[in-house]
Structures are given as structure tokens and as C-alpha cells.
Coordinates of C-alpha atoms (C1' of nucleotides) in Angstrom, one line a residue:
Chain I
M1 CA -2.8 23.0 -14.1
D2 CA -3.1 23.3 -10.4
L3 CA -0.8 26.2 -10.4
D4 CA -2.8 27.9 -7.6
K5 CA -0.9 26.0 -4.9
D6 CA 2.8 25.4 -4.4
N7 CA 2.5 22.7 -1.8
K8 CA 2.2 19.1 -2.9
I9 CA -0.7 16.9 -2.2
S10 CA 0.6 14.2 0.2
I11 CA 0.8 10.6 -0.9
T12 CA -1.5 9.6 2.0
V13 CA -4.2 11.7 0.5
I14 CA -3.6 10.6 -3.0
R15 CA -3.8 6.9 -2.1
R16 CA -7.3 7.5 -0.6
L17 CA -8.7 9.0 -3.8
P18 CA -9.1 5.7 -5.7
K19 CA -11.2 4.3 -2.8
Y20 CA -13.5 7.3 -2.8
H21 CA -13.8 6.9 -6.6
R22 CA -14.6 3.2 -6.3
Y23 CA -17.4 3.7 -3.7
L24 CA -18.9 6.6 -5.6
G25 CA -19.0 4.4 -8.7
E26 CA -20.9 1.8 -6.6
L27 CA -23.3 4.4 -5.4
L28 CA -23.8 5.6 -8.9
R29 CA -24.6 2.1 -10.1
R30 CA -27.1 1.8 -7.2
G31 CA -28.8 5.0 -8.4
I32 CA -27.9 7.1 -5.3
N33 CA -27.7 10.8 -6.1
R34 CA -26.4 12.5 -3.0
I35 CA -24.0 11.6 -0.2
S36 CA -22.7 13.3 2.9
S37 CA -19.1 13.1 4.2
K38 CA -20.6 11.2 7.2
E39 CA -22.2 8.6 5.0
L40 CA -19.0 8.2 2.9
S41 CA -17.2 7.8 6.2
D42 CA -19.4 4.8 7.1
L43 CA -18.7 3.2 3.7
T44 CA -14.9 3.9 3.5
G45 CA -13.9 3.8 7.1
F46 CA -12.1 7.2 6.8
T47 CA -13.5 9.9 9.1
A48 CA -15.9 12.5 7.7
S49 CA -13.5 15.2 8.7
Q50 CA -10.7 13.5 6.8
I51 CA -12.9 13.1 3.7
R52 CA -13.8 16.8 3.6
Q53 CA -10.2 17.8 4.1
D54 CA -9.1 15.4 1.3
L55 CA -11.6 16.6 -1.2
N56 CA -11.0 20.3 -0.4
N57 CA -7.4 19.9 -1.6
F58 CA -8.9 19.7 -5.1
G59 CA -11.9 22.0 -4.8
G60 CA -15.2 22.6 -3.0
F61 CA -17.3 19.9 -4.5
G62 CA -19.9 19.9 -1.8
Q63 CA -22.8 22.0 -0.7
Q64 CA -23.6 23.0 2.8
G65 CA -26.7 21.4 4.2
Y66 CA -26.8 18.9 1.3
G67 CA -23.5 17.0 0.9
Y68 CA -22.0 15.9 -2.4
N69 CA -23.6 15.0 -5.7
V70 CA -22.5 11.5 -6.3
E71 CA -22.2 11.7 -10.1
E72 CA -20.4 15.0 -10.0
L73 CA -17.9 13.9 -7.4
Y74 CA -17.3 10.7 -9.2
N75 CA -16.6 12.5 -12.4
Q76 CA -14.4 15.1 -10.7
L77 CA -12.4 12.3 -8.9
G78 CA -12.1 10.5 -12.3
K79 CA -10.6 13.7 -13.8
I80 CA -8.3 14.2 -10.9
L81 CA -7.0 10.6 -11.2
G82 CA -6.6 11.1 -15.0
L83 CA -9.2 8.5 -15.9
N84 CA -10.7 10.7 -18.6
K85 CA -7.9 9.8 -21.0
V86 CA -6.6 6.8 -22.8
Y87 CA -3.2 5.4 -22.0
N88 CA -1.3 3.2 -24.4
T89 CA 0.2 0.4 -22.3
V90 CA 2.5 -2.6 -22.8
I91 CA 3.2 -5.6 -20.6
V92 CA 6.5 -7.4 -20.5
G93 CA 6.1 -10.9 -19.1
S94 CA 3.3 -12.9 -20.6
G95 CA 2.8 -15.4 -17.7
N96 CA -0.3 -15.7 -15.7
L97 CA 0.1 -12.3 -14.1
G98 CA 0.7 -10.5 -17.3
Q99 CA -2.3 -12.2 -18.8
A100 CA -4.4 -11.5 -15.8
I101 CA -3.7 -7.8 -16.3
S102 CA -4.2 -7.8 -20.0
N103 CA -7.5 -9.7 -19.6
Y104 CA -9.0 -7.5 -16.9
S105 CA -11.8 -5.5 -18.5
G106 CA -11.8 -3.0 -15.7
F107 CA -8.5 -1.5 -16.7
E108 CA -9.5 -1.1 -20.3
E109 CA -12.8 0.5 -19.3
A110 CA -10.7 3.0 -17.2
G111 CA -8.7 3.9 -20.2
F112 CA -5.7 1.7 -19.9
K113 CA -5.3 0.1 -23.3
V114 CA -2.9 -2.9 -23.6
L115 CA -1.4 -2.8 -27.1
S116 CA 0.8 -5.8 -26.7
L117 CA 2.4 -8.3 -24.5
F118 CA 6.1 -9.1 -24.8
D119 CA 8.1 -12.2 -23.8
K120 CA 11.5 -13.7 -24.6
N121 CA 10.2 -17.3 -24.8
P122 CA 10.0 -18.3 -28.5
K123 CA 7.2 -20.8 -27.7
V124 CA 4.8 -18.0 -26.8
I125 CA 5.9 -15.3 -29.2
G126 CA 3.2 -14.9 -31.9
L127 CA 0.4 -16.3 -29.7
K128 CA -2.6 -14.2 -28.9
I129 CA -4.2 -13.6 -25.5
R130 CA -7.8 -12.6 -26.4
D131 CA -6.9 -10.3 -29.3
I132 CA -3.6 -9.1 -27.9
E133 CA -0.4 -10.5 -29.6
I134 CA 2.7 -11.6 -27.7
R135 CA 5.7 -10.1 -29.3
D136 CA 9.4 -10.7 -29.0
V137 CA 10.9 -8.6 -26.2
D138 CA 13.6 -7.6 -28.7
E139 CA 11.0 -5.5 -30.5
L140 CA 10.0 -3.7 -27.3
G141 CA 11.9 -0.5 -27.8
D142 CA 10.8 0.1 -31.3
F143 CA 7.2 -0.7 -30.5
I144 CA 7.1 1.8 -27.7
K145 CA 8.4 4.6 -29.9
E146 CA 6.1 3.7 -32.8
N147 CA 3.0 3.5 -30.7
D148 CA 3.3 6.3 -28.2
V149 CA 3.3 3.9 -25.3
E150 CA 3.1 5.8 -22.0
I151 CA 2.8 3.0 -19.4
G152 CA 5.0 -0.1 -19.2
V153 CA 4.1 -3.0 -17.0
I154 CA 6.7 -5.4 -15.7
T155 CA 5.5 -8.9 -14.8
T156 CA 8.7 -10.8 -15.4
P157 CA 10.8 -12.7 -12.8
R158 CA 12.8 -10.5 -10.5
E159 CA 16.1 -10.9 -12.3
Y160 CA 14.9 -9.3 -15.6
A161 CA 13.1 -6.3 -14.0
Q162 CA 15.9 -3.8 -14.2
D163 CA 16.8 -4.7 -17.8
I164 CA 13.2 -4.1 -18.9
A165 CA 13.0 -0.9 -16.9
D166 CA 16.2 0.3 -18.7
V167 CA 14.5 -0.4 -22.1
Y168 CA 11.4 1.4 -21.0
M169 CA 13.5 4.4 -19.8
E170 CA 15.6 4.6 -23.0
N171 CA 12.5 4.6 -25.2
G172 CA 10.6 7.3 -23.4
I173 CA 8.1 5.5 -21.3
K174 CA 6.5 7.8 -18.7
A175 CA 5.4 5.4 -16.0
I176 CA 6.2 1.9 -14.9
W177 CA 3.9 -0.5 -13.1
N178 CA 6.2 -3.0 -11.5
F179 CA 5.1 -6.4 -10.2
A180 CA 8.6 -7.9 -9.9
P181 CA 9.8 -8.3 -6.3
A182 CA 12.6 -5.8 -6.9
D183 CA 13.0 -2.1 -6.6
I184 CA 14.0 -0.8 -10.0
K185 CA 16.2 2.3 -10.6
V186 CA 15.1 4.8 -13.1
S187 CA 15.5 8.6 -13.7
D188 CA 13.5 10.9 -11.6
D189 CA 11.1 12.0 -14.3
I190 CA 9.7 8.4 -14.6
I191 CA 6.8 7.4 -12.3
V192 CA 7.2 4.0 -10.7
E193 CA 4.4 2.3 -9.0
N194 CA 5.3 -1.0 -7.3
V195 CA 3.0 -3.9 -6.5
H196 CA 5.0 -6.1 -4.2
L197 CA 2.7 -9.1 -3.6
S198 CA 5.1 -10.7 -1.2
E199 CA 5.1 -7.6 1.0
S200 CA 1.4 -7.8 1.2
L201 CA 1.3 -11.5 2.0
F202 CA 4.1 -11.1 4.6
T203 CA 2.1 -8.3 6.2
L204 CA -0.9 -10.6 6.4
S205 CA 1.4 -13.3 7.9
Y206 CA 2.6 -10.8 10.5
F207 CA -0.9 -10.0 11.6
L208 CA -1.8 -13.7 11.7
N209 CA 1.0 -14.1 14.3
N210 CA 0.4 -10.8 16.1
K211 CA -3.3 -10.3 16.2
E212 CA -3.0 -7.7 18.9
D213 CA -1.4 -5.3 16.4
Y214 CA -4.2 -5.8 13.8
V215 CA -6.6 -3.0 13.3
K216 CA -9.4 -3.1 10.6
N217 CA -9.0 -1.1 7.5
Chain K
M1 CA 4.3 -13.6 23.2
D2 CA 5.3 -9.9 23.1
L3 CA 3.6 -9.4 26.4
D4 CA 6.3 -7.0 27.5
K5 CA 4.6 -4.1 25.7
D6 CA 1.0 -2.9 25.7
N7 CA 1.3 -0.5 22.9
K8 CA 0.7 -1.8 19.4
I9 CA 3.3 -1.7 16.6
S10 CA 2.0 0.8 14.1
I11 CA 0.9 -0.4 10.7
T12 CA 3.5 2.0 9.1
V13 CA 6.3 0.2 10.8
I14 CA 4.9 -3.3 10.0
R15 CA 4.6 -2.5 6.3
R16 CA 8.3 -1.6 6.2
L17 CA 9.4 -5.0 7.6
P18 CA 8.9 -7.1 4.5
K19 CA 11.1 -4.6 2.6
Y20 CA 13.9 -4.9 5.2
H21 CA 13.5 -8.7 4.9
R22 CA 13.7 -8.6 1.1
Y23 CA 16.9 -6.5 1.0
L24 CA 18.5 -8.6 3.7
G25 CA 17.7 -11.7 1.7
E26 CA 19.5 -10.1 -1.3
L27 CA 22.5 -9.2 0.8
L28 CA 22.6 -12.7 2.2
R29 CA 22.6 -14.2 -1.4
R30 CA 25.4 -11.8 -2.2
G31 CA 27.4 -13.1 0.7
I32 CA 27.5 -9.9 2.7
N33 CA 27.8 -10.4 6.4
R34 CA 27.3 -7.1 8.1
I35 CA 25.3 -3.9 7.4
S36 CA 24.8 -0.6 9.2
S37 CA 21.6 1.3 9.4
K38 CA 23.2 3.9 7.2
E39 CA 23.9 1.3 4.4
L40 CA 20.4 -0.2 4.8
S41 CA 19.1 3.3 4.4
D42 CA 20.9 3.8 1.1
L43 CA 19.3 0.5 -0.1
T44 CA 15.8 0.9 1.1
G45 CA 15.3 4.7 1.0
F46 CA 14.2 4.8 4.6
T47 CA 16.3 6.9 7.0
A48 CA 18.9 5.3 9.2
S49 CA 17.2 6.7 12.2
Q50 CA 13.9 5.3 11.1
I51 CA 15.4 1.9 10.5
R52 CA 17.0 1.8 14.0
Q53 CA 13.7 2.9 15.5
D54 CA 11.7 0.3 13.6
L55 CA 14.0 -2.6 14.5
N56 CA 14.1 -1.6 18.2
N57 CA 10.4 -2.2 18.4
F58 CA 11.3 -5.9 18.3
G59 CA 14.6 -6.1 20.0
G60 CA 18.2 -4.8 20.0
F61 CA 19.5 -6.7 17.0
G62 CA 22.5 -4.5 16.4
Q63 CA 25.9 -3.9 18.0
Q64 CA 27.4 -0.5 18.6
G65 CA 30.4 0.2 16.3
Y66 CA 29.5 -2.8 14.1
G67 CA 26.0 -2.6 12.8
Y68 CA 23.8 -5.6 12.2
N69 CA 24.7 -9.2 11.3
V70 CA 22.8 -9.8 8.0
E71 CA 22.0 -13.4 8.5
E72 CA 20.8 -12.9 12.1
L73 CA 18.6 -9.9 11.2
Y74 CA 17.2 -11.7 8.2
N75 CA 16.2 -14.6 10.4
Q76 CA 14.8 -12.5 13.1
L77 CA 12.7 -10.5 10.7
G78 CA 11.5 -13.8 9.2
K79 CA 10.4 -15.0 12.6
I80 CA 8.7 -11.7 13.3
L81 CA 6.8 -11.9 10.0
G82 CA 5.9 -15.5 10.8
L83 CA 7.8 -17.0 7.9
N84 CA 9.2 -19.8 10.0
K85 CA 5.9 -21.7 9.7
V86 CA 3.8 -23.4 7.0
Y87 CA 0.3 -22.1 6.3
N88 CA -2.3 -24.1 4.5
T89 CA -3.8 -21.9 1.9
V90 CA -6.6 -22.1 -0.7
I91 CA -7.5 -19.9 -3.6
V92 CA -11.0 -19.3 -4.9
G93 CA -11.1 -18.1 -8.5
S94 CA -8.9 -20.2 -10.8
G95 CA -8.4 -17.5 -13.5
N96 CA -5.1 -16.0 -14.4
L97 CA -4.6 -14.2 -11.2
G98 CA -5.4 -17.3 -9.1
Q99 CA -3.1 -19.4 -11.2
A100 CA -0.3 -16.7 -11.0
I101 CA -0.4 -16.9 -7.2
S102 CA -0.6 -20.7 -7.1
N103 CA 2.4 -21.0 -9.5
Y104 CA 4.6 -18.4 -7.8
S105 CA 7.4 -20.4 -6.2
G106 CA 8.4 -17.6 -3.9
F107 CA 5.2 -18.0 -1.8
E108 CA 5.6 -21.7 -1.3
E109 CA 9.3 -21.1 -0.3
A110 CA 8.1 -18.7 2.3
G111 CA 5.8 -21.3 3.7
F112 CA 2.5 -20.5 2.0
K113 CA 1.3 -23.9 0.7
V114 CA -1.6 -23.8 -1.8
L115 CA -3.6 -27.0 -1.2
S116 CA -6.3 -26.4 -3.8
L117 CA -7.9 -24.0 -6.2
F118 CA -11.6 -23.6 -6.3
D119 CA -14.0 -22.4 -9.1
K120 CA -17.6 -22.6 -10.0
N121 CA -17.1 -23.2 -13.7
P122 CA -17.7 -26.9 -14.5
K123 CA -15.3 -26.7 -17.4
V124 CA -12.3 -26.2 -15.2
I125 CA -13.2 -28.2 -12.2
G126 CA -11.0 -31.3 -12.1
L127 CA -8.2 -29.7 -14.1
K128 CA -4.8 -29.4 -12.5
I129 CA -2.5 -26.3 -12.4
R130 CA 0.9 -27.8 -12.1
D131 CA 0.0 -30.4 -9.4
I132 CA -2.8 -28.4 -7.8
E133 CA -6.3 -29.5 -8.4
I134 CA -9.2 -27.2 -9.2
R135 CA -12.2 -28.2 -7.1
D136 CA -15.9 -27.2 -7.1
V137 CA -16.5 -24.2 -4.9
D138 CA -19.3 -26.1 -3.3
E139 CA -16.7 -28.2 -1.6
L140 CA -14.9 -25.2 -0.2
G141 CA -16.3 -25.2 3.3
D142 CA -15.7 -28.9 3.9
F143 CA -12.2 -28.7 2.4
I144 CA -11.2 -25.9 4.8
K145 CA -12.3 -27.8 7.8
E146 CA -10.8 -31.1 6.8
N147 CA -7.4 -29.6 5.9
D148 CA -6.8 -27.0 8.6
V149 CA -6.7 -24.2 6.1
E150 CA -5.6 -20.9 7.7
I151 CA -5.4 -18.5 4.7
G152 CA -8.0 -18.0 2.0
V153 CA -7.3 -16.1 -1.2
I154 CA -10.0 -14.4 -3.2
T155 CA -9.3 -13.9 -6.9
T156 CA -12.9 -14.0 -8.1
P157 CA -14.8 -11.1 -9.8
R158 CA -16.0 -8.4 -7.5
E159 CA -19.6 -9.7 -7.2
Y160 CA -18.6 -13.0 -5.6
A161 CA -16.1 -11.7 -3.1
Q162 CA -18.5 -11.3 -0.2
D163 CA -20.0 -14.7 -0.7
I164 CA -16.6 -16.4 -0.6
A165 CA -15.6 -14.3 2.4
D166 CA -18.7 -15.6 4.2
V167 CA -17.9 -19.2 3.4
Y168 CA -14.3 -18.6 4.7
M169 CA -15.6 -17.0 7.8
E170 CA -18.2 -19.7 8.6
N171 CA -15.5 -22.4 8.3
G172 CA -12.9 -20.9 10.5
I173 CA -10.4 -19.4 8.2
K174 CA -8.0 -17.0 10.0
A175 CA -6.9 -14.6 7.3
I176 CA -8.2 -13.5 3.9
W177 CA -6.0 -12.2 1.1
N178 CA -8.4 -10.4 -1.1
F179 CA -7.7 -9.4 -4.7
A180 CA -11.3 -8.6 -5.7
P181 CA -12.0 -4.8 -6.1
A182 CA -14.4 -4.8 -3.2
D183 CA -14.1 -4.3 0.6
I184 CA -15.4 -7.4 2.2
K185 CA -17.1 -7.5 5.6
V186 CA -16.0 -10.1 8.1
S187 CA -15.9 -10.4 11.9
D188 CA -13.1 -8.6 13.8
D189 CA -11.0 -11.7 14.5
I190 CA -10.3 -12.4 10.9
I191 CA -7.4 -10.7 9.3
V192 CA -8.1 -9.1 5.9
E193 CA -5.3 -8.0 3.6
N194 CA -6.5 -6.3 0.4
V195 CA -4.6 -6.0 -2.9
H196 CA -6.6 -3.5 -4.9
L197 CA -4.8 -3.4 -8.2
S198 CA -7.0 -0.7 -9.6
E199 CA -6.1 1.6 -6.7
S200 CA -2.5 1.1 -7.5
L201 CA -3.0 1.8 -11.2
F202 CA -5.1 4.8 -10.5
T203 CA -2.4 6.2 -8.2
L204 CA 0.1 5.8 -11.0
S205 CA -2.3 7.6 -13.3
Y206 CA -2.7 10.4 -10.9
F207 CA 1.1 10.9 -10.7
L208 CA 1.3 10.8 -14.5
N209 CA -1.0 13.7 -14.6
N210 CA 0.4 15.5 -11.6
K211 CA 4.1 15.0 -11.8
E212 CA 4.7 17.8 -9.3
D213 CA 3.2 15.7 -6.6
Y214 CA 5.4 12.7 -7.3
V215 CA 8.1 11.8 -4.9
K216 CA 10.3 8.7 -5.3
N217 CA 9.8 5.7 -3.0
Chain Q
dT1 C1' -37.1 29.7 8.7
dA2 C1' -34.8 25.6 11.0
dG3 C1' -31.8 21.8 10.1
dA4 C1' -28.1 19.9 7.9
dT5 C1' -23.7 19.7 6.4
dT6 C1' -19.9 21.9 4.2
dG7 C1' -15.3 24.3 4.2
dT8 C1' -11.7 25.6 7.1
dT9 C1' -9.1 26.8 11.2
dA10 C1' -7.2 25.3 15.5
dA11 C1' -6.0 21.5 18.6
dT12 C1' -4.2 17.0 19.0
dC13 C1' -2.0 13.1 18.0
dG14 C1' 1.5 10.2 15.9
dA15 C1' 5.4 9.5 13.0
dT16 C1' 9.9 11.0 11.5
dT17 C1' 14.2 13.2 12.2
dA18 C1' 18.0 14.8 14.9
dA19 C1' 21.1 14.4 18.5
dC20 C1' 24.1 12.1 21.5
dA21 C1' 25.5 9.1 25.4
dA22 C1' 26.6 4.3 25.6
dT23 C1' 29.5 0.9 24.1
dC24 C1' 31.5 -2.5 20.9
Chain T
dT1 C1' 42.6 3.3 22.5
dA2 C1' 40.1 5.7 18.7
dG3 C1' 36.4 5.2 15.5
dA4 C1' 32.1 3.6 14.4
dT5 C1' 27.5 2.9 15.1
dT6 C1' 23.9 1.5 17.9
dG7 C1' 19.8 2.3 21.1
dT8 C1' 17.0 5.9 22.8
dT9 C1' 15.4 10.4 24.2
dA10 C1' 14.0 14.9 22.7
dA11 C1' 12.6 18.0 18.9
dT12 C1' 10.3 18.6 14.8
dC13 C1' 7.2 17.8 11.4
dG14 C1' 3.0 16.3 9.2
dA15 C1' -1.4 14.1 9.4
dT16 C1' -5.7 13.4 11.7
dT17 C1' -9.4 14.9 14.5
dA18 C1' -12.4 18.3 16.6
dA19 C1' -14.9 22.4 16.4
dC20 C1' -17.7 25.8 14.4
dA21 C1' -19.0 29.7 11.5
dA22 C1' -20.8 30.0 7.0
dT23 C1' -24.5 28.9 4.2
dC24 C1' -27.5 26.0 1.4

DNA sequence: TAGATTGTTAATCGATTAACAATC
DNA sequence: TAGATTGTTAATCGATTAACAATC
């Protein structure tokens, strides 16, 4: 799909898409049918021009003189983001962060189904978080293969992150969502998305000490 | 401070600083004394040229023919990021995510001291997470004022985020670290740093479905 | 039809990369 | 000294903004 263009969509554009999707979801809940790029600009803080440019990378979803149909654009963006599918997911590290992710209903609603948590601590193996069992991390590889797991989450301490990434890689996982404060090394065909909480907090700290550099949004 | 320049440091530069800091910390732990921009480039994935440009926004930390002293650069970056201070912090929302943050030793080591968690659920008010008490959210405003709290974290469900932000704002908090999937509105003098986990996950999902757009790092 | 707003091209702005003199 | 590597300027590249014809 998307063979009609050779040039990549830039990461800066891609990272704005979820925000458009979120605001359109809100508008939809509020029963609003149509929105212009100008109005979306007021909501999101991106310029109207930028919004039109961004969307036109994927198609002409709008209509001159009218704007965009909220529901249609929401659905289109959902499809572009791959939210029209279900992804089998596992989480390694059953601490608070792992539990937070497995409990968050928003992810399940968006199609990210957590099949199991994994840990190496015998005290927690066998327990259930809601209805999701915590398994021994030694069973991780087999579980991935037997259950067509596509996405692996890492919520372990830093020192185990690379080992888990290796197990993920060896067993054919397609994408890794990494919360450990380390950059893992995997082969080029595996998607890695990092959430480095420290980097976010330290950025906050920087701005707290250098208010003159801070700009909203 | 930093009165010697009128032009702001751009956000793209600022967001790279924590990563430099993290790698330098690793090098320090490994007992490595000196590093060149070329070597830092191999570690971080940023170009050597970019690294030298970034650092020179803040000072000439290197030495021709030698490179950078790891410990000195680590300390300088720590200072630039404001990690040489202690910040009184509170967390509203004592669920898994709030607990994960309050338990993470890395934040406390970096100077972010969690004084209290807050919740509105009577069942958890009065409990302790490690040695941090969960208080009634009704006491939030007074607590902030009495304890010189500078940073407020929001780990509540989306629908409460703005209300908490309002309490933070009214009681003089300086920065908000927001994990709720909503963009909160506050006055311009308050720093807001968002962690939108859904946006990260949806970006991962996009790349899973559009591998041709994926580029490492 | 007249007004509104898109899709898209062109202009501008900013960030990254390349190059190299300075110097340790 | 010779080699290495910085700090910094200039060149390039890419992203954002502005403008407007097309058209609903």
C-alpha cells in the first residue's frame, strides 16, 4: 500500500497524527460533525497550513468551502495509524509501570491486547493482574511464537532491557515499546519506540531553570 | 543567568541534552575519562557536528585535539538541566502510574523528591506507598503552599486533568508533568511537559503498518 | 451566486551537515 | 612537531508558513 509515492513521510508529520486523532475523537464524542483546518489549528496549536499539508500526505480528506467531516477524518486517521487491527502484545516487567500499561483500557480499546505479563520474580509468577496472568520470563520466547505476538513492551530495570530485546528479536516480535532508560540494539526490521521518562522530566527541569527558552506546545 | 544571548535555545537542541547526559553517565560508570564528538556520535546516533553545535550553545566544554572530559561534561550538562537542585514534587492519581513514578529511585537520585501522593478514593487515602502517604486531593492546595512544592504530576484519568491543573495553578506550582491523555490549559508562566503514552504507542503502530517510513533513532 | 475553505505551489525560515582554521 | 579534534562559519537540506487558484 502507499506505492504511489517513493518519498517517506517525515517523522515530524507522523508524530502529529496521534494528536489530530485524539482531538477528532473528542469532537466526535461532543457530536461535532465538521471542522476546518483553522478550527483544528486553534485546538491543536499547529497552524492551519501545516494541518492541511500533513493531511494531504495521505489523501484529500477535505472539501473546499466546508472543511473536514469529523467522523470520516477520525476514521481515516485511525486507519493510517493502524488502529483498525488487533495487536497481540506482551509486557516484560510486572512492576507498577507494566501493570499501569496492562490495566489501561484505552490501549485495549485501540486494539492493543495484552496477552500476558512476564517477570523473573518467583513471588509474582502465577499472580493475575485483572485477568492477565504473570508468567515466568523463561517462557517468553515460546509464548511469543505460540501466540503470534507482534508487540513486546519492556518495563524492566535498565540492566535487563537488552536481554529482553534479544529474546523478542529471536522470536520474531515486530515492534518493541521500550520504557527502560537504555537504548536497545536490534536488527533494522524491528520497530523500536522508546519512552524515556527521565528525558521528559529532565526537559521539564531544564525549562524550570531556563524559562526564557520555554515556548508553549 | 545566560544573559549573554538573546536568542533562545531551540527545543530540538534541549531535547537532546538528556540523552547526552545519560550516555555520559554510563561512560562515567564505566570509568571512561575522555570522549570525542565522533565517539559520542557513534553512541547517540546524532552527528558529531550536531553534538559540537549543541554543546557550544552552552559553552566550550571541549579541547582541541583531545575531545571532552567525561566527568566535566556530565556535570556541566547536569547543571544545565537543573539536576544540581532538589525539587519538591507531588503526584495526583495514586494508581499504578503514580506509584511507578513515586517508586522510581532514578528520579529521587536526580533531585525530584516526591513529598506526597493524592487521590480522591477514600479507600486508598491514608495508605503508604513505600514511605509516601496518600492524601485526600482536597488537601492538595494547602499542601502545595505549606511545602513549597514546585512540580506537580498528573496521573489521573483524562477527565480530571484540567481540574487538577487548575488547583496546581492557583496554588503557585511552577511546572506540571502531565500523563493524562489531554492537553491542559494553564497560564503562560507555568511549564507543562506532557507524556502522552497513547501518542507514542500509536506512532509505533503507524510504523508497524508503514515500515518504509521507519528510520532508526 | 457569494463566501468559505481546501489542496498545492512558492517563499521563508530554521536545523543539520560540511568544511576548515585554530589550537591543544 | 605532527596528529587529532574542537569551535565556528558557510552551504545544504528540510520543514513551516504564506499565498492563492480551484471549487464546493
